[in-house]
mmCIF file of C-alpha atoms in Angstrom:
data_model
loop_
_atom_site.group_PDB
_atom_site.id
_atom_site.type_symbol
_atom_site.label_atom_id
_atom_site.label_comp_id
_atom_site.label_asym_id
_atom_site.label_seq_id
_atom_site.Cartn_x
_atom_site.Cartn_y
_atom_site.Cartn_z
ATOM 1 C CA MET A 1 9.719 18.563 77.111
ATOM 2 C CA LYS A 2 7.706 21.036 79.156
ATOM 3 C CA SER A 3 9.852 23.948 78.115
ATOM 4 C CA ALA A 4 9.355 23.068 74.456
ATOM 5 C CA LYS A 5 5.529 23.189 74.786
ATOM 6 C CA ARG A 6 5.812 26.491 76.692
ATOM 7 C CA PHE A 7 8.118 27.869 73.911
ATOM 8 C CA LYS A 8 5.617 26.804 71.227
ATOM 9 C CA GLY A 9 2.720 28.360 73.132
ATOM 10 C CA THR A 10 4.538 31.542 73.648
ATOM 11 C CA LEU A 11 5.498 31.655 69.973
ATOM 12 C CA ALA A 12 1.944 31.048 68.853
ATOM 13 C CA VAL A 13 0.693 33.940 71.003
ATOM 14 C CA LEU A 14 3.308 36.296 69.756
ATOM 15 C CA LEU A 15 2.593 35.353 66.212
ATOM 16 C CA ALA A 16 -1.193 35.948 66.772
ATOM 17 C CA CYS A 17 -0.417 39.314 68.349
ATOM 18 C CA MET A 18 1.781 40.240 65.398
ATOM 19 C CA MET A 19 -0.970 39.290 62.933
ATOM 20 C CA VAL A 20 -3.519 41.398 64.724
ATOM 21 C CA LEU A 21 -1.131 44.435 64.788
ATOM 22 C CA VAL A 22 -0.298 44.144 61.066
ATOM 23 C CA ALA A 23 -3.995 43.720 60.172
ATOM 24 C CA ALA A 24 -4.980 46.767 62.283
ATOM 25 C CA CYS A 25 -2.240 49.017 60.850
ATOM 26 C CA SER A 26 -2.748 48.222 57.298
ATOM 27 C CA ASN A 27 -5.113 50.209 55.109
ATOM 28 C CA ASN A 28 -5.819 47.537 52.512
ATOM 29 C CA GLY A 29 -5.229 50.013 49.637
ATOM 30 C CA THR A 30 -8.146 52.217 50.702
ATOM 31 C CA ASN A 31 -7.797 55.942 50.958
ATOM 32 C CA ASN A 32 -10.075 56.943 53.744
ATOM 33 C CA GLN A 33 -10.092 60.751 53.777
ATOM 34 C CA GLU A 34 -13.778 61.168 54.659
ATOM 35 C CA GLY A 35 -13.366 63.658 57.491
ATOM 36 C CA ALA A 36 -9.765 64.845 56.870
ATOM 37 C CA ALA A 37 -8.592 67.235 54.189
ATOM 38 C CA ALA A 38 -4.990 67.349 53.259
ATOM 39 C CA PRO A 39 -3.403 70.787 53.589
ATOM 40 C CA PRO A 40 -2.901 72.412 50.145
ATOM 41 C CA SER A 41 0.586 72.342 48.912
ATOM 42 C CA GLY A 42 2.246 75.323 47.113
ATOM 43 C CA GLU A 43 2.206 73.413 43.860
ATOM 44 C CA GLU A 44 -1.573 72.911 43.860
ATOM 45 C CA ASN A 45 -2.370 76.637 44.491
ATOM 46 C CA THR A 46 0.040 78.255 42.003
ATOM 47 C CA GLY A 47 -2.716 78.683 39.335
ATOM 48 C CA ASN A 48 -5.400 79.766 41.863
ATOM 49 C CA ALA A 49 -5.075 83.508 42.580
ATOM 50 C CA ALA A 50 -8.346 83.593 44.521
ATOM 51 C CA ALA A 51 -7.354 81.009 47.167
ATOM 52 C CA THR A 52 -9.379 81.535 50.329
ATOM 53 C CA PRO A 53 -7.441 82.133 53.556
ATOM 54 C CA PRO A 54 -8.242 79.986 56.549
ATOM 55 C CA ALA A 55 -11.169 81.085 58.703
ATOM 56 C CA ASP A 56 -10.483 83.204 61.794
ATOM 57 C CA PRO A 57 -11.827 81.311 64.798
ATOM 58 C CA MET A 58 -12.257 84.551 66.795
ATOM 59 C CA ALA A 59 -13.974 86.484 64.012
ATOM 60 C CA LYS A 60 -17.197 88.226 64.685
ATOM 61 C CA TYR A 61 -20.326 86.489 63.392
ATOM 62 C CA ASP A 62 -21.950 88.452 60.683
ATOM 63 C CA PRO A 63 -24.948 88.411 60.834
ATOM 64 C CA PRO A 64 -25.061 87.925 64.661
ATOM 65 C CA ILE A 65 -26.159 84.539 66.082
ATOM 66 C CA GLU A 66 -28.498 83.960 69.068
ATOM 67 C CA LEU A 67 -27.594 81.551 71.850
ATOM 68 C CA THR A 68 -29.980 80.599 74.623
ATOM 69 C CA THR A 69 -29.064 80.041 78.248
ATOM 70 C CA VAL A 70 -30.727 79.933 81.687
ATOM 71 C CA ALA A 71 -29.899 82.268 84.616
ATOM 72 C CA PHE A 72 -29.990 81.981 88.315
ATOM 73 C CA GLN A 73 -29.773 84.959 90.492
ATOM 74 C CA MET A 74 -29.701 85.811 94.154
ATOM 75 C CA GLU A 75 -32.549 87.718 95.945
ATOM 76 C CA ASN A 76 -32.371 91.430 95.339
ATOM 77 C CA PRO A 77 -29.391 91.632 92.933
ATOM 78 C CA VAL A 78 -27.745 95.026 92.437
ATOM 79 C CA TYR A 79 -26.897 96.217 88.865
ATOM 80 C CA PRO A 80 -25.421 99.446 87.602
ATOM 81 C CA GLN A 81 -27.954 102.075 86.429
ATOM 82 C CA GLY A 82 -29.929 100.840 83.492
ATOM 83 C CA ASP A 83 -28.633 97.317 83.563
ATOM 84 C CA ASP A 84 -30.392 94.051 84.518
ATOM 85 C CA ILE A 85 -29.774 90.360 84.129
ATOM 86 C CA ASP A 86 -30.720 90.487 80.430
ATOM 87 C CA HIS A 87 -29.068 93.757 79.477
ATOM 88 C CA ASN A 88 -25.592 94.256 81.030
ATOM 89 C CA VAL A 89 -21.938 94.903 80.066
ATOM 90 C CA TRP A 90 -21.202 91.130 79.323
ATOM 91 C CA ARG A 91 -24.154 90.806 77.012
ATOM 92 C CA ARG A 92 -23.214 94.079 75.101
ATOM 93 C CA GLU A 93 -19.607 92.940 74.671
ATOM 94 C CA TYR A 94 -20.575 89.429 73.430
ATOM 95 C CA GLU A 95 -22.685 91.107 70.780
ATOM 96 C CA ALA A 96 -20.169 93.868 69.967
ATOM 97 C CA GLN A 97 -17.000 91.783 69.894
ATOM 98 C CA LEU A 98 -18.212 88.368 68.806
ATOM 99 C CA GLY A 99 -21.598 88.905 67.097
ATOM 100 C CA ILE A 100 -23.331 86.679 69.699
ATOM 101 C CA LYS A 101 -26.709 87.617 71.134
ATOM 102 C CA VAL A 102 -27.389 85.774 74.468
ATOM 103 C CA LYS A 103 -30.966 85.234 75.471
ATOM 104 C CA ASN A 104 -32.253 83.776 78.791
ATOM 105 C CA LEU A 105 -34.876 81.161 78.408
ATOM 106 C CA TRP A 106 -35.803 81.745 82.057
ATOM 107 C CA VAL A 107 -34.489 83.303 85.210
ATOM 108 C CA ALA A 108 -34.781 81.574 88.552
ATOM 109 C CA SER A 109 -33.660 81.993 92.179
ATOM 110 C CA SER A 110 -30.186 80.589 92.831
ATOM 111 C CA SER A 111 -31.468 78.489 95.849
ATOM 112 C CA PRO A 112 -30.648 74.770 95.263
ATOM 113 C CA GLU A 113 -34.275 73.693 95.534
ATOM 114 C CA VAL A 114 -35.581 76.119 92.886
ATOM 115 C CA ARG A 115 -32.585 75.593 90.648
ATOM 116 C CA ASP A 116 -32.792 71.820 90.745
ATOM 117 C CA GLN A 117 -36.538 71.923 90.149
ATOM 118 C CA LYS A 118 -36.316 74.266 87.191
ATOM 119 C CA MET A 119 -33.549 72.236 85.613
ATOM 120 C CA SER A 120 -35.405 69.023 86.117
ATOM 121 C CA VAL A 121 -38.447 70.463 84.363
ATOM 122 C CA ALA A 122 -36.402 71.874 81.478
ATOM 123 C CA ILE A 123 -34.689 68.419 80.998
ATOM 124 C CA ALA A 124 -38.029 66.585 81.138
ATOM 125 C CA SER A 125 -39.688 68.925 78.673
ATOM 126 C CA GLY A 126 -36.688 68.761 76.285
ATOM 127 C CA ASN A 127 -36.551 72.540 76.240
ATOM 128 C CA LEU A 128 -32.802 72.817 76.939
ATOM 129 C CA PRO A 129 -30.721 75.949 76.301
ATOM 130 C CA ASP A 130 -27.629 75.995 74.072
ATOM 131 C CA ILE A 131 -25.431 76.914 77.120
ATOM 132 C CA MET A 132 -25.983 75.952 80.719
ATOM 133 C CA ASP A 133 -24.033 75.160 83.937
ATOM 134 C CA VAL A 134 -23.783 71.569 84.661
#
């Protein structure tokens, strides 16, 4: 008698799990393509001679975009002649190769106390850069 009750209880749990699984996997006849686009097939594009190729993710921005960041530097940094923290080989290459102008919102000492204080003020004021170390 005890095993029959256990069997019925197990069967009820299995049936409930199956119902949940079937309900979760069904689409109820809806076609939810809100964020997903189907790749175009060859038949759909035969009449469209001006089909746009996919965008190159590494293409240069034209016109250039500007990203903001913050910088921390050691005391008495040494840069090559004519360079500084705002104008250096990295910044020139970002703009030349990618079309990205990088601008410092502020520059502070790299000591932990100063760095933490400046970041706390930036977070509290809501004046956050586009890119920062976390």
